[in-house]
DNA sequence: CGCATTTGACCCGCGC
DNA sequence: GCGCGGGTCAAATGCG
């Protein structure tokens, strides 16, 4: 072996050794990254389980309520001025009837308001548990409201507050807030219409700890249409059916915001490494 | 001073 | 037609 071939062989070995070192380092970094992603996935699974638990709790409470008051939900002849029903829901529950142009059993969309034939406002109801000492009729939903009236209604000694979205008249959304008759620690907020502007405190809420989870129950056009059939005036097992977990996971993955956040979390770390 | 809230008056639909 | 009750208006008031 001459001198030049020896140098070439030595260089090859050196280069191969360097590449091997890089490969080992790259593999090590990938393993670390895999561990981080696994940890994040674990957190997400834990979050999902918390969501499932909250859903389970709220669902059981809803079933209990419906078993006690089946006629209020089923009777099409319910009057407009029936009392605001209460329940023992913790945190925040939104019951969204998805009011549409078709005939509805909701008392708010009864046919006795011919002047409002063009108004097809989406009406939803939110139950918020508050501190017993909290006497304000404030529901923190992330939007800014302007109070324009307050009334004491016949069915409830607690006054009902009337709010308009602060972006009115460009945003036609209104809401009524009143304490529940039976449980005055529960605020009943009735929303009319949909906001035509972005959520004002969306950024703050997404970064804030999730202390009061919100569950939306669309009782008319539920995405969980199968589950809406399951809801009967009968107490069922409090366990979450596996199909529900799957559907909740699916709806999470279908959520573009959730997807974007997940992709940003993972790709951000990978890009940062490279 | 400007804006939000309060609160009594007013409007309107419904039942009798 | 009248009274009742929910919903809205707008002047008064309070607050930063």
PDB file of C-alpha atoms (C1' of nucleotides) in Angstrom:
ATOM      1  CA  UNK A   1       0.000   0.000   0.000  1.00  0.00           C
ATOM      2  CA  UNK A   2       1.431   3.302  -1.042  1.00  0.00           C
ATOM      3  CA  UNK A   3       1.219   6.520   0.807  1.00  0.00           C
ATOM      4  CA  UNK A   4      -1.672   8.022  -1.167  1.00  0.00           C
ATOM      5  CA  UNK A   5      -3.889   4.965  -0.885  1.00  0.00           C
ATOM      6  CA  UNK A   6      -3.185   4.804   2.841  1.00  0.00           C
ATOM      7  CA  UNK A   7      -4.210   8.448   3.196  1.00  0.00           C
ATOM      8  CA  UNK A   8      -7.381   7.810   1.225  1.00  0.00           C
ATOM      9  CA  UNK A   9      -8.280   4.811   3.354  1.00  0.00           C
ATOM     10  CA  UNK A  10      -7.594   6.770   6.466  1.00  0.00           C
ATOM     11  CA  UNK A  11      -9.765   9.629   5.258  1.00  0.00           C
ATOM     12  CA  UNK A  12     -12.576   7.224   4.387  1.00  0.00           C
ATOM     13  CA  UNK A  13     -12.417   5.708   7.829  1.00  0.00           C
ATOM     14  CA  UNK A  14     -12.394   9.133   9.383  1.00  0.00           C
ATOM     15  CA  UNK A  15     -15.367  10.267   7.313  1.00  0.00           C
ATOM     16  CA  UNK A  16     -17.267   7.064   8.035  1.00  0.00           C
ATOM     17  CA  UNK A  17     -16.513   7.442  11.691  1.00  0.00           C
ATOM     18  CA  UNK A  18     -17.764  11.012  11.598  1.00  0.00           C
ATOM     19  CA  UNK A  19     -20.945   9.960   9.788  1.00  0.00           C
ATOM     20  CA  UNK A  20     -21.421   7.154  12.262  1.00  0.00           C
ATOM     21  CA  UNK A  21     -21.071   9.641  15.083  1.00  0.00           C
ATOM     22  CA  UNK A  22     -23.623  11.921  13.427  1.00  0.00           C
ATOM     23  CA  UNK A  23     -25.988   9.007  12.928  1.00  0.00           C
ATOM     24  CA  UNK A  24     -25.676   8.024  16.562  1.00  0.00           C
ATOM     25  CA  UNK A  25     -26.278  11.581  17.639  1.00  0.00           C
ATOM     26  CA  UNK A  26     -29.217  11.918  15.274  1.00  0.00           C
ATOM     27  CA  UNK A  27     -30.686   8.675  16.539  1.00  0.00           C
ATOM     28  CA  UNK A  28     -30.240   9.843  20.089  1.00  0.00           C
ATOM     29  CA  UNK A  29     -31.979  13.116  19.321  1.00  0.00           C
ATOM     30  CA  UNK A  30     -34.801  11.278  17.603  1.00  0.00           C
ATOM     31  CA  UNK A  31     -35.193   9.045  20.632  1.00  0.00           C
ATOM     32  CA  UNK A  32     -35.350  12.077  22.880  1.00  0.00           C
ATOM     33  CA  UNK A  33     -37.853  13.683  20.561  1.00  0.00           C
ATOM     34  CA  UNK A  34     -39.901  10.500  20.569  1.00  0.00           C
ATOM     35  CA  UNK A  35     -39.910  10.571  24.343  1.00  0.00           C
ATOM     36  CA  UNK A  36     -41.101  14.179  24.342  1.00  0.00           C
ATOM     37  CA  UNK A  37     -43.837  13.453  21.826  1.00  0.00           C
ATOM     38  CA  UNK A  38     -44.859  10.415  23.846  1.00  0.00           C
ATOM     39  CA  UNK A  39     -45.041  12.560  26.959  1.00  0.00           C
ATOM     40  CA  UNK A  40     -47.160  15.092  25.119  1.00  0.00           C
ATOM     41  CA  UNK A  41     -49.415  12.365  23.830  1.00  0.00           C
ATOM     42  CA  UNK A  42     -49.746  11.091  27.360  1.00  0.00           C
ATOM     43  CA  UNK A  43     -50.802  14.550  28.494  1.00  0.00           C
ATOM     44  CA  UNK A  44     -53.336  14.747  25.693  1.00  0.00           C
ATOM     45  CA  UNK A  45     -54.732  11.351  26.633  1.00  0.00           C
ATOM     46  CA  UNK A  46     -55.005  12.523  30.221  1.00  0.00           C
ATOM     47  CA  UNK A  47     -56.802  15.668  29.063  1.00  0.00           C
ATOM     48  CA  UNK A  48     -59.148  13.522  27.022  1.00  0.00           C
ATOM     49  CA  UNK A  49     -59.853  11.329  30.019  1.00  0.00           C
ATOM     50  CA  UNK A  50     -60.636  14.423  32.082  1.00  0.00           C
ATOM     51  CA  UNK A  51     -62.996  15.583  29.350  1.00  0.00           C
ATOM     52  CA  UNK A  52     -64.611  12.149  29.391  1.00  0.00           C
ATOM     53  CA  UNK A  53     -65.021  12.278  33.143  1.00  0.00           C
ATOM     54  CA  UNK A  54     -66.606  15.701  32.996  1.00  0.00           C
ATOM     55  CA  UNK A  55     -68.847  14.615  30.183  1.00  0.00           C
ATOM     56  CA  UNK A  56     -69.807  11.534  32.117  1.00  0.00           C
ATOM     57  CA  UNK A  57     -70.673  13.578  35.191  1.00  0.00           C
ATOM     58  CA  UNK A  58     -72.709  16.106  33.257  1.00  0.00           C
ATOM     59  CA  UNK A  59     -74.447  13.445  31.234  1.00  0.00           C
ATOM     60  CA  UNK A  60     -75.514  11.544  34.317  1.00  0.00           C
ATOM     61  CA  UNK A  61     -76.810  14.761  35.817  1.00  0.00           C
ATOM     62  CA  UNK A  62     -78.693  15.560  32.634  1.00  0.00           C
ATOM     63  CA  UNK A  63     -80.242  12.103  32.665  1.00  0.00           C
ATOM     64  CA  UNK A  64     -81.217  12.520  36.258  1.00  0.00           C
ATOM     65  CA  UNK A  65     -82.787  15.866  35.464  1.00  0.00           C
ATOM     66  CA  UNK A  66     -84.643  14.483  32.465  1.00  0.00           C
ATOM     67  CA  UNK A  67     -85.889  11.561  34.511  1.00  0.00           C
ATOM     68  CA  UNK A  68     -87.316  13.979  37.043  1.00  0.00           C
ATOM     69  CA  UNK A  69     -88.761  16.412  34.494  1.00  0.00           C
ATOM     70  CA  UNK A  70     -89.534  14.428  31.359  1.00  0.00           C
ATOM     71  CA  UNK A  71     -92.600  16.477  30.426  1.00  0.00           C
ATOM     72  CA  UNK A  72     -90.705  19.745  30.251  1.00  0.00           C
ATOM     73  CA  UNK A  73     -88.558  18.482  27.455  1.00  0.00           C
ATOM     74  CA  UNK A  74     -91.183  16.518  25.611  1.00  0.00           C
ATOM     75  CA  UNK A  75     -94.335  18.562  25.817  1.00  0.00           C
ATOM     76  CA  UNK A  76     -94.880  20.586  22.638  1.00  0.00           C
ATOM     77  CA  UNK A  77     -97.513  22.690  24.356  1.00  0.00           C
ATOM     78  CA  UNK A  78     -95.151  24.165  26.880  1.00  0.00           C
ATOM     79  CA  UNK A  79     -95.871  27.788  27.478  1.00  0.00           C
ATOM     80  CA  UNK A  80     -93.502  30.619  26.952  1.00  0.00           C
ATOM     81  CA  UNK A  81     -93.606  31.693  30.534  1.00  0.00           C
ATOM     82  CA  UNK A  82     -92.888  28.433  32.175  1.00  0.00           C
ATOM     83  CA  UNK A  83     -90.438  28.570  34.987  1.00  0.00           C
ATOM     84  CA  UNK A  84     -86.768  28.326  34.297  1.00  0.00           C
ATOM     85  CA  UNK A  85     -85.957  24.812  35.225  1.00  0.00           C
ATOM     86  CA  UNK A  86     -82.860  24.190  37.233  1.00  0.00           C
ATOM     87  CA  UNK A  87     -80.575  21.313  37.795  1.00  0.00           C
ATOM     88  CA  UNK A  88     -77.512  20.501  39.757  1.00  0.00           C
ATOM     89  CA  UNK A  89     -74.993  20.748  36.987  1.00  0.00           C
ATOM     90  CA  UNK A  90     -71.511  21.647  37.980  1.00  0.00           C
ATOM     91  CA  UNK A  91     -69.513  24.165  36.029  1.00  0.00           C
ATOM     92  CA  UNK A  92     -71.034  25.085  32.717  1.00  0.00           C
ATOM     93  CA  UNK A  93     -73.525  23.321  30.506  1.00  0.00           C
ATOM     94  CA  UNK A  94     -74.844  24.666  27.283  1.00  0.00           C
ATOM     95  CA  UNK A  95     -78.064  23.242  25.971  1.00  0.00           C
ATOM     96  CA  UNK A  96     -78.275  24.253  22.375  1.00  0.00           C
ATOM     97  CA  UNK A  97     -81.485  23.553  20.555  1.00  0.00           C
ATOM     98  CA  UNK A  98     -80.128  24.524  17.159  1.00  0.00           C
ATOM     99  CA  UNK A  99     -83.269  26.419  16.379  1.00  0.00           C
ATOM    100  CA  UNK A 100     -84.001  26.178  12.700  1.00  0.00           C
ATOM    101  CA  UNK A 101     -86.782  27.028  10.326  1.00  0.00           C
ATOM    102  CA  UNK A 102     -88.532  23.758  10.951  1.00  0.00           C
ATOM    103  CA  UNK A 103     -91.134  23.387  13.645  1.00  0.00           C
ATOM    104  CA  UNK A 104     -89.607  23.380  17.059  1.00  0.00           C
ATOM    105  CA  UNK A 105     -90.801  22.407  20.485  1.00  0.00           C
ATOM    106  CA  UNK A 106     -88.838  25.149  22.112  1.00  0.00           C
ATOM    107  CA  UNK A 107     -90.877  27.682  23.969  1.00  0.00           C
ATOM    108  CA  UNK A 108     -88.810  30.571  22.651  1.00  0.00           C
ATOM    109  CA  UNK A 109     -89.666  29.831  19.058  1.00  0.00           C
ATOM    110  CA  UNK A 110     -93.373  29.444  19.465  1.00  0.00           C
ATOM    111  CA  UNK A 111     -95.586  30.703  16.702  1.00  0.00           C
ATOM    112  CA  UNK A 112     -97.003  33.636  18.589  1.00  0.00           C
ATOM    113  CA  UNK A 113     -94.561  36.196  17.334  1.00  0.00           C
ATOM    114  CA  UNK A 114     -95.520  36.926  13.747  1.00  0.00           C
ATOM    115  CA  UNK A 115     -93.414  40.069  13.788  1.00  0.00           C
ATOM    116  CA  UNK A 116     -90.320  37.972  14.076  1.00  0.00           C
ATOM    117  CA  UNK A 117     -90.943  35.721  11.154  1.00  0.00           C
ATOM    118  CA  UNK A 118     -87.592  36.579   9.704  1.00  0.00           C
ATOM    119  CA  UNK A 119     -85.714  36.032  12.920  1.00  0.00           C
ATOM    120  CA  UNK A 120     -84.309  32.562  13.107  1.00  0.00           C
ATOM    121  CA  UNK A 121     -81.983  33.237  15.933  1.00  0.00           C
ATOM    122  CA  UNK A 122     -80.106  30.330  17.331  1.00  0.00           C
ATOM    123  CA  UNK A 123     -81.137  29.956  20.950  1.00  0.00           C
ATOM    124  CA  UNK A 124     -79.053  28.166  23.476  1.00  0.00           C
ATOM    125  CA  UNK A 125     -79.168  27.892  27.212  1.00  0.00           C
ATOM    126  CA  UNK A 126     -76.205  27.786  29.528  1.00  0.00           C
ATOM    127  CA  UNK A 127     -76.188  26.714  33.141  1.00  0.00           C
ATOM    128  CA  UNK A 128     -73.376  28.159  35.220  1.00  0.00           C
ATOM    129  CA  UNK A 129     -72.696  27.234  38.785  1.00  0.00           C
ATOM    130  CA  UNK A 130     -71.401  30.208  40.724  1.00  0.00           C
ATOM    131  CA  UNK A 131     -70.306  30.929  44.239  1.00  0.00           C
ATOM    132  CA  UNK A 132     -73.226  31.186  46.636  1.00  0.00           C
ATOM    133  CA  UNK A 133     -71.945  34.557  47.791  1.00  0.00           C
ATOM    134  CA  UNK A 134     -71.710  35.832  44.241  1.00  0.00           C
ATOM    135  CA  UNK A 135     -74.803  37.962  43.720  1.00  0.00           C
ATOM    136  CA  UNK A 136     -73.859  39.330  40.324  1.00  0.00           C
ATOM    137  CA  UNK A 137     -75.568  38.122  37.177  1.00  0.00           C
ATOM    138  CA  UNK A 138     -72.347  37.880  35.239  1.00  0.00           C
ATOM    139  CA  UNK A 139     -71.626  34.902  33.035  1.00  0.00           C
ATOM    140  CA  UNK A 140     -68.043  34.924  31.836  1.00  0.00           C
ATOM    141  CA  UNK A 141     -68.377  33.535  28.353  1.00  0.00           C
ATOM    142  CA  UNK A 142     -65.560  35.443  26.735  1.00  0.00           C
ATOM    143  CA  UNK A 143     -67.728  38.014  25.011  1.00  0.00           C
ATOM    144  CA  UNK A 144     -68.341  41.566  26.103  1.00  0.00           C
ATOM    145  CA  UNK A 145     -71.917  42.459  26.965  1.00  0.00           C
ATOM    146  CA  UNK A 146     -73.826  45.628  27.677  1.00  0.00           C
ATOM    147  CA  UNK A 147     -76.661  45.409  30.122  1.00  0.00           C
ATOM    148  CA  UNK A 148     -79.796  47.163  28.933  1.00  0.00           C
ATOM    149  CA  UNK A 149     -82.454  46.032  31.325  1.00  0.00           C
ATOM    150  CA  UNK A 150     -83.427  44.079  34.375  1.00  0.00           C
ATOM    151  CA  UNK A 151     -86.762  42.657  35.372  1.00  0.00           C
ATOM    152  CA  UNK A 152     -88.236  40.632  38.171  1.00  0.00           C
ATOM    153  CA  UNK A 153     -90.316  37.955  36.557  1.00  0.00           C
ATOM    154  CA  UNK A 154     -93.331  36.310  38.049  1.00  0.00           C
ATOM    155  CA  UNK A 155     -91.912  32.820  38.255  1.00  0.00           C
ATOM    156  CA  UNK A 156     -88.646  33.774  39.873  1.00  0.00           C
ATOM    157  CA  UNK A 157     -88.003  36.242  42.699  1.00  0.00           C
ATOM    158  CA  UNK A 158     -84.493  36.715  41.409  1.00  0.00           C
ATOM    159  CA  UNK A 159     -84.231  39.482  38.805  1.00  0.00           C
ATOM    160  CA  UNK A 160     -83.546  38.658  35.189  1.00  0.00           C
ATOM    161  CA  UNK A 161     -80.849  40.700  33.487  1.00  0.00           C
ATOM    162  CA  UNK A 162     -80.902  41.529  29.787  1.00  0.00           C
ATOM    163  CA  UNK A 163     -77.668  41.930  27.864  1.00  0.00           C
ATOM    164  CA  UNK A 164     -76.750  42.869  24.314  1.00  0.00           C
ATOM    165  CA  UNK A 165     -73.429  42.129  22.709  1.00  0.00           C
ATOM    166  CA  UNK A 166     -71.202  45.177  22.996  1.00  0.00           C
ATOM    167  CA  UNK A 167     -70.765  45.032  19.212  1.00  0.00           C
ATOM    168  CA  UNK A 168     -74.461  45.682  18.701  1.00  0.00           C
ATOM    169  CA  UNK A 169     -76.087  46.603  16.402  1.00  0.00           C
ATOM    170  CA  UNK A 170     -73.591  44.927  14.088  1.00  0.00           C
ATOM    171  CA  UNK A 171     -73.788  41.850  16.285  1.00  0.00           C
ATOM    172  CA  UNK A 172     -77.418  41.017  17.106  1.00  0.00           C
ATOM    173  CA  UNK A 173     -76.754  38.546  19.896  1.00  0.00           C
ATOM    174  CA  UNK A 174     -78.675  38.998  23.133  1.00  0.00           C
ATOM    175  CA  UNK A 175     -78.666  37.062  26.336  1.00  0.00           C
ATOM    176  CA  UNK A 176     -80.794  36.809  29.431  1.00  0.00           C
ATOM    177  CA  UNK A 177     -79.302  35.806  32.760  1.00  0.00           C
ATOM    178  CA  UNK A 178     -81.347  34.709  35.735  1.00  0.00           C
ATOM    179  CA  UNK A 179     -80.725  32.622  38.792  1.00  0.00           C
ATOM    180  CA  UNK A 180     -82.379  29.294  39.010  1.00  0.00           C
ATOM    181  CA  UNK A 181     -85.430  29.138  41.249  1.00  0.00           C
ATOM    182  CA  UNK A 182     -84.468  25.931  42.952  1.00  0.00           C
ATOM    183  CA  UNK A 183     -80.728  26.396  43.154  1.00  0.00           C
ATOM    184  CA  UNK A 184     -79.766  30.013  43.321  1.00  0.00           C
ATOM    185  CA  UNK A 185     -76.110  29.201  42.948  1.00  0.00           C
ATOM    186  CA  UNK A 186     -76.899  28.285  39.347  1.00  0.00           C
ATOM    187  CA  UNK A 187     -77.137  30.998  36.731  1.00  0.00           C
ATOM    188  CA  UNK A 188     -79.274  30.318  33.682  1.00  0.00           C
ATOM    189  CA  UNK A 189     -78.086  32.246  30.642  1.00  0.00           C
ATOM    190  CA  UNK A 190     -80.220  32.157  27.506  1.00  0.00           C
ATOM    191  CA  UNK A 191     -78.459  33.225  24.324  1.00  0.00           C
ATOM    192  CA  UNK A 192     -80.296  34.390  21.226  1.00  0.00           C
ATOM    193  CA  UNK A 193     -78.483  34.572  17.936  1.00  0.00           C
ATOM    194  CA  UNK A 194     -74.925  33.942  16.914  1.00  0.00           C
ATOM    195  CA  UNK A 195     -71.936  36.237  17.143  1.00  0.00           C
ATOM    196  CA  UNK A 196     -70.680  37.510  13.793  1.00  0.00           C
ATOM    197  CA  UNK A 197     -67.285  38.436  15.206  1.00  0.00           C
ATOM    198  CA  UNK A 198     -64.459  36.481  16.773  1.00  0.00           C
ATOM    199  CA  UNK A 199     -64.358  35.452  20.384  1.00  0.00           C
ATOM    200  CA  UNK A 200     -62.771  38.357  22.229  1.00  0.00           C
ATOM    201  CA  UNK A 201     -60.861  36.498  24.914  1.00  0.00           C
ATOM    202  CA  UNK A 202     -60.159  33.409  22.878  1.00  0.00           C
ATOM    203  CA  UNK A 203     -56.436  33.746  23.284  1.00  0.00           C
ATOM    204  CA  UNK A 204     -56.631  34.297  27.000  1.00  0.00           C
ATOM    205  CA  UNK A 205     -58.918  31.351  27.490  1.00  0.00           C
ATOM    206  CA  UNK A 206     -56.816  28.955  25.489  1.00  0.00           C
ATOM    207  CA  UNK A 207     -53.773  29.806  27.542  1.00  0.00           C
ATOM    208  CA  UNK A 208     -55.612  29.766  30.827  1.00  0.00           C
ATOM    209  CA  UNK A 209     -55.951  26.596  32.879  1.00  0.00           C
ATOM    210  CA  UNK A 210     -59.131  24.722  32.156  1.00  0.00           C
ATOM    211  CA  UNK A 211     -60.880  25.057  35.495  1.00  0.00           C
ATOM    212  CA  UNK A 212     -64.434  25.185  34.246  1.00  0.00           C
ATOM    213  CA  UNK A 213     -64.981  22.845  31.348  1.00  0.00           C
ATOM    214  CA  UNK A 214     -67.852  23.591  29.016  1.00  0.00           C
ATOM    215  CA  UNK A 215     -70.052  20.934  27.540  1.00  0.00           C
ATOM    216  CA  UNK A 216     -72.369  21.717  24.666  1.00  0.00           C
ATOM    217  CA  UNK A 217     -75.399  19.542  24.367  1.00  0.00           C
ATOM    218  CA  UNK A 218     -77.209  19.985  21.102  1.00  0.00           C
ATOM    219  CA  UNK A 219     -80.566  18.460  21.863  1.00  0.00           C
ATOM    220  CA  UNK A 220     -82.003  18.792  18.400  1.00  0.00           C
ATOM    221  CA  UNK A 221     -79.285  18.275  15.879  1.00  0.00           C
ATOM    222  CA  UNK A 222     -76.695  16.579  17.944  1.00  0.00           C
ATOM    223  CA  UNK A 223     -73.532  15.424  16.280  1.00  0.00           C
ATOM    224  CA  UNK A 224     -73.828  12.506  18.641  1.00  0.00           C
ATOM    225  CA  UNK A 225     -77.114  11.633  17.107  1.00  0.00           C
ATOM    226  CA  UNK A 226     -76.850   8.089  18.337  1.00  0.00           C
ATOM    227  CA  UNK A 227     -76.296   9.318  21.872  1.00  0.00           C
ATOM    228  CA  UNK A 228     -79.315  11.561  21.715  1.00  0.00           C
ATOM    229  CA  UNK A 229     -81.349   8.429  21.218  1.00  0.00           C
ATOM    230  CA  UNK A 230     -79.672   6.890  24.192  1.00  0.00           C
ATOM    231  CA  UNK A 231     -80.795   9.695  26.478  1.00  0.00           C
ATOM    232  CA  UNK A 232     -83.961   8.388  28.065  1.00  0.00           C
ATOM    233  CA  UNK A 233     -85.653   9.135  31.334  1.00  0.00           C
ATOM    234  CA  UNK A 234     -83.792   6.272  32.861  1.00  0.00           C
ATOM    235  CA  UNK A 235     -80.602   6.272  34.858  1.00  0.00           C
ATOM    236  CA  UNK A 236     -77.971   4.359  33.038  1.00  0.00           C
ATOM    237  CA  UNK A 237     -74.521   3.226  33.918  1.00  0.00           C
ATOM    238  CA  UNK A 238     -72.298   6.204  34.639  1.00  0.00           C
ATOM    239  CA  UNK A 239     -69.533   4.749  32.545  1.00  0.00           C
ATOM    240  CA  UNK A 240     -68.715   6.376  29.246  1.00  0.00           C
ATOM    241  CA  UNK A 241     -69.389   4.001  26.381  1.00  0.00           C
ATOM    242  CA  UNK A 242     -66.289   3.237  24.325  1.00  0.00           C
ATOM    243  CA  UNK A 243     -68.015   4.506  21.226  1.00  0.00           C
ATOM    244  CA  UNK A 244     -68.440   7.847  22.949  1.00  0.00           C
ATOM    245  CA  UNK A 245     -64.774   8.033  23.779  1.00  0.00           C
ATOM    246  CA  UNK A 246     -64.001   7.233  20.189  1.00  0.00           C
ATOM    247  CA  UNK A 247     -66.386   9.885  18.946  1.00  0.00           C
ATOM    248  CA  UNK A 248     -64.995  12.468  21.314  1.00  0.00           C
ATOM    249  CA  UNK A 249     -61.489  11.649  20.199  1.00  0.00           C
ATOM    250  CA  UNK A 250     -62.650  11.858  16.609  1.00  0.00           C
ATOM    251  CA  UNK A 251     -64.236  15.233  17.130  1.00  0.00           C
ATOM    252  CA  UNK A 252     -61.050  16.406  18.790  1.00  0.00           C
ATOM    253  CA  UNK A 253     -58.959  15.292  15.876  1.00  0.00           C
ATOM    254  CA  UNK A 254     -61.479  16.804  13.486  1.00  0.00           C
ATOM    255  CA  UNK A 255     -61.120  20.128  15.236  1.00  0.00           C
ATOM    256  CA  UNK A 256     -58.766  22.246  13.081  1.00  0.00           C
ATOM    257  CA  UNK A 257     -57.683  24.292  16.090  1.00  0.00           C
ATOM    258  CA  UNK A 258     -56.750  21.206  18.032  1.00  0.00           C
ATOM    259  CA  UNK A 259     -54.967  19.792  15.004  1.00  0.00           C
ATOM    260  CA  UNK A 260     -53.060  22.976  14.417  1.00  0.00           C
ATOM    261  CA  UNK A 261     -52.013  23.184  18.043  1.00  0.00           C
ATOM    262  CA  UNK A 262     -50.861  19.577  18.015  1.00  0.00           C
ATOM    263  CA  UNK A 263     -48.954  19.973  14.769  1.00  0.00           C
ATOM    264  CA  UNK A 264     -47.365  23.184  16.007  1.00  0.00           C
ATOM    265  CA  UNK A 265     -46.326  21.539  19.250  1.00  0.00           C
ATOM    266  CA  UNK A 266     -44.684  18.596  17.529  1.00  0.00           C
ATOM    267  CA  UNK A 267     -43.275  20.227  14.414  1.00  0.00           C
ATOM    268  CA  UNK A 268     -42.050  23.183  16.415  1.00  0.00           C
ATOM    269  CA  UNK A 269     -39.777  20.960  18.423  1.00  0.00           C
ATOM    270  CA  UNK A 270     -38.586  19.032  15.371  1.00  0.00           C
ATOM    271  CA  UNK A 271     -37.858  22.198  13.425  1.00  0.00           C
ATOM    272  CA  UNK A 272     -36.159  23.665  16.412  1.00  0.00           C
ATOM    273  CA  UNK A 273     -33.868  20.654  16.585  1.00  0.00           C
ATOM    274  CA  UNK A 274     -32.977  20.902  12.904  1.00  0.00           C
TER     275      UNK A 274
ATOM    276  C1'  DC B   1     -66.045  63.697  30.371  1.00  0.00           C
ATOM    277  C1'  DG B   2     -67.245  59.484  28.319  1.00  0.00           C
ATOM    278  C1'  DC B   3     -69.019  55.121  28.943  1.00  0.00           C
ATOM    279  C1'  DA B   4     -71.508  51.483  31.326  1.00  0.00           C
ATOM    280  C1'  DT B   5     -75.086  50.453  34.493  1.00  0.00           C
ATOM    281  C1'  DT B   6     -79.446  51.251  36.793  1.00  0.00           C
ATOM    282  C1'  DT B   7     -84.258  51.629  36.880  1.00  0.00           C
ATOM    283  C1'  DG B   8     -88.789  53.371  36.028  1.00  0.00           C
ATOM    284  C1'  DA B   9     -91.661  54.023  32.009  1.00  0.00           C
ATOM    285  C1'  DC B  10     -93.355  52.343  27.976  1.00  0.00           C
ATOM    286  C1'  DC B  11     -94.578  48.908  24.287  1.00  0.00           C
ATOM    287  C1'  DC B  12     -96.671  44.846  22.776  1.00  0.00           C
ATOM    288  C1'  DG B  13     -98.612  40.199  22.760  1.00  0.00           C
ATOM    289  C1'  DC B  14    -101.641  37.142  25.019  1.00  0.00           C
ATOM    290  C1'  DG B  15    -105.440  35.452  27.860  1.00  0.00           C
ATOM    291  C1'  DC B  16    -109.798  36.309  29.859  1.00  0.00           C
TER     292       DC B  16
ATOM    293  C1'  DG C   1    -111.298  46.044  25.966  1.00  0.00           C
ATOM    294  C1'  DC C   2    -108.548  45.435  29.878  1.00  0.00           C
ATOM    295  C1'  DG C   3    -105.046  43.659  32.760  1.00  0.00           C
ATOM    296  C1'  DC C   4    -100.889  41.041  33.133  1.00  0.00           C
ATOM    297  C1'  DG C   5     -96.258  40.088  32.208  1.00  0.00           C
ATOM    298  C1'  DG C   6     -92.054  39.915  29.402  1.00  0.00           C
ATOM    299  C1'  DG C   7     -89.052  42.735  26.799  1.00  0.00           C
ATOM    300  C1'  DT C   8     -87.041  47.243  25.525  1.00  0.00           C
ATOM    301  C1'  DC C   9     -86.065  52.140  25.851  1.00  0.00           C
ATOM    302  C1'  DA C  10     -83.923  56.053  27.625  1.00  0.00           C
ATOM    303  C1'  DA C  11     -82.974  59.395  31.240  1.00  0.00           C
ATOM    304  C1'  DA C  12     -80.542  59.371  35.500  1.00  0.00           C
ATOM    305  C1'  DT C  13     -76.708  57.879  37.924  1.00  0.00           C
ATOM    306  C1'  DG C  14     -72.161  56.050  38.989  1.00  0.00           C
ATOM    307  C1'  DC C  15     -67.449  55.241  38.034  1.00  0.00           C
ATOM    308  C1'  DG C  16     -62.780  55.434  36.147  1.00  0.00           C
TER     309       DG C  16
END
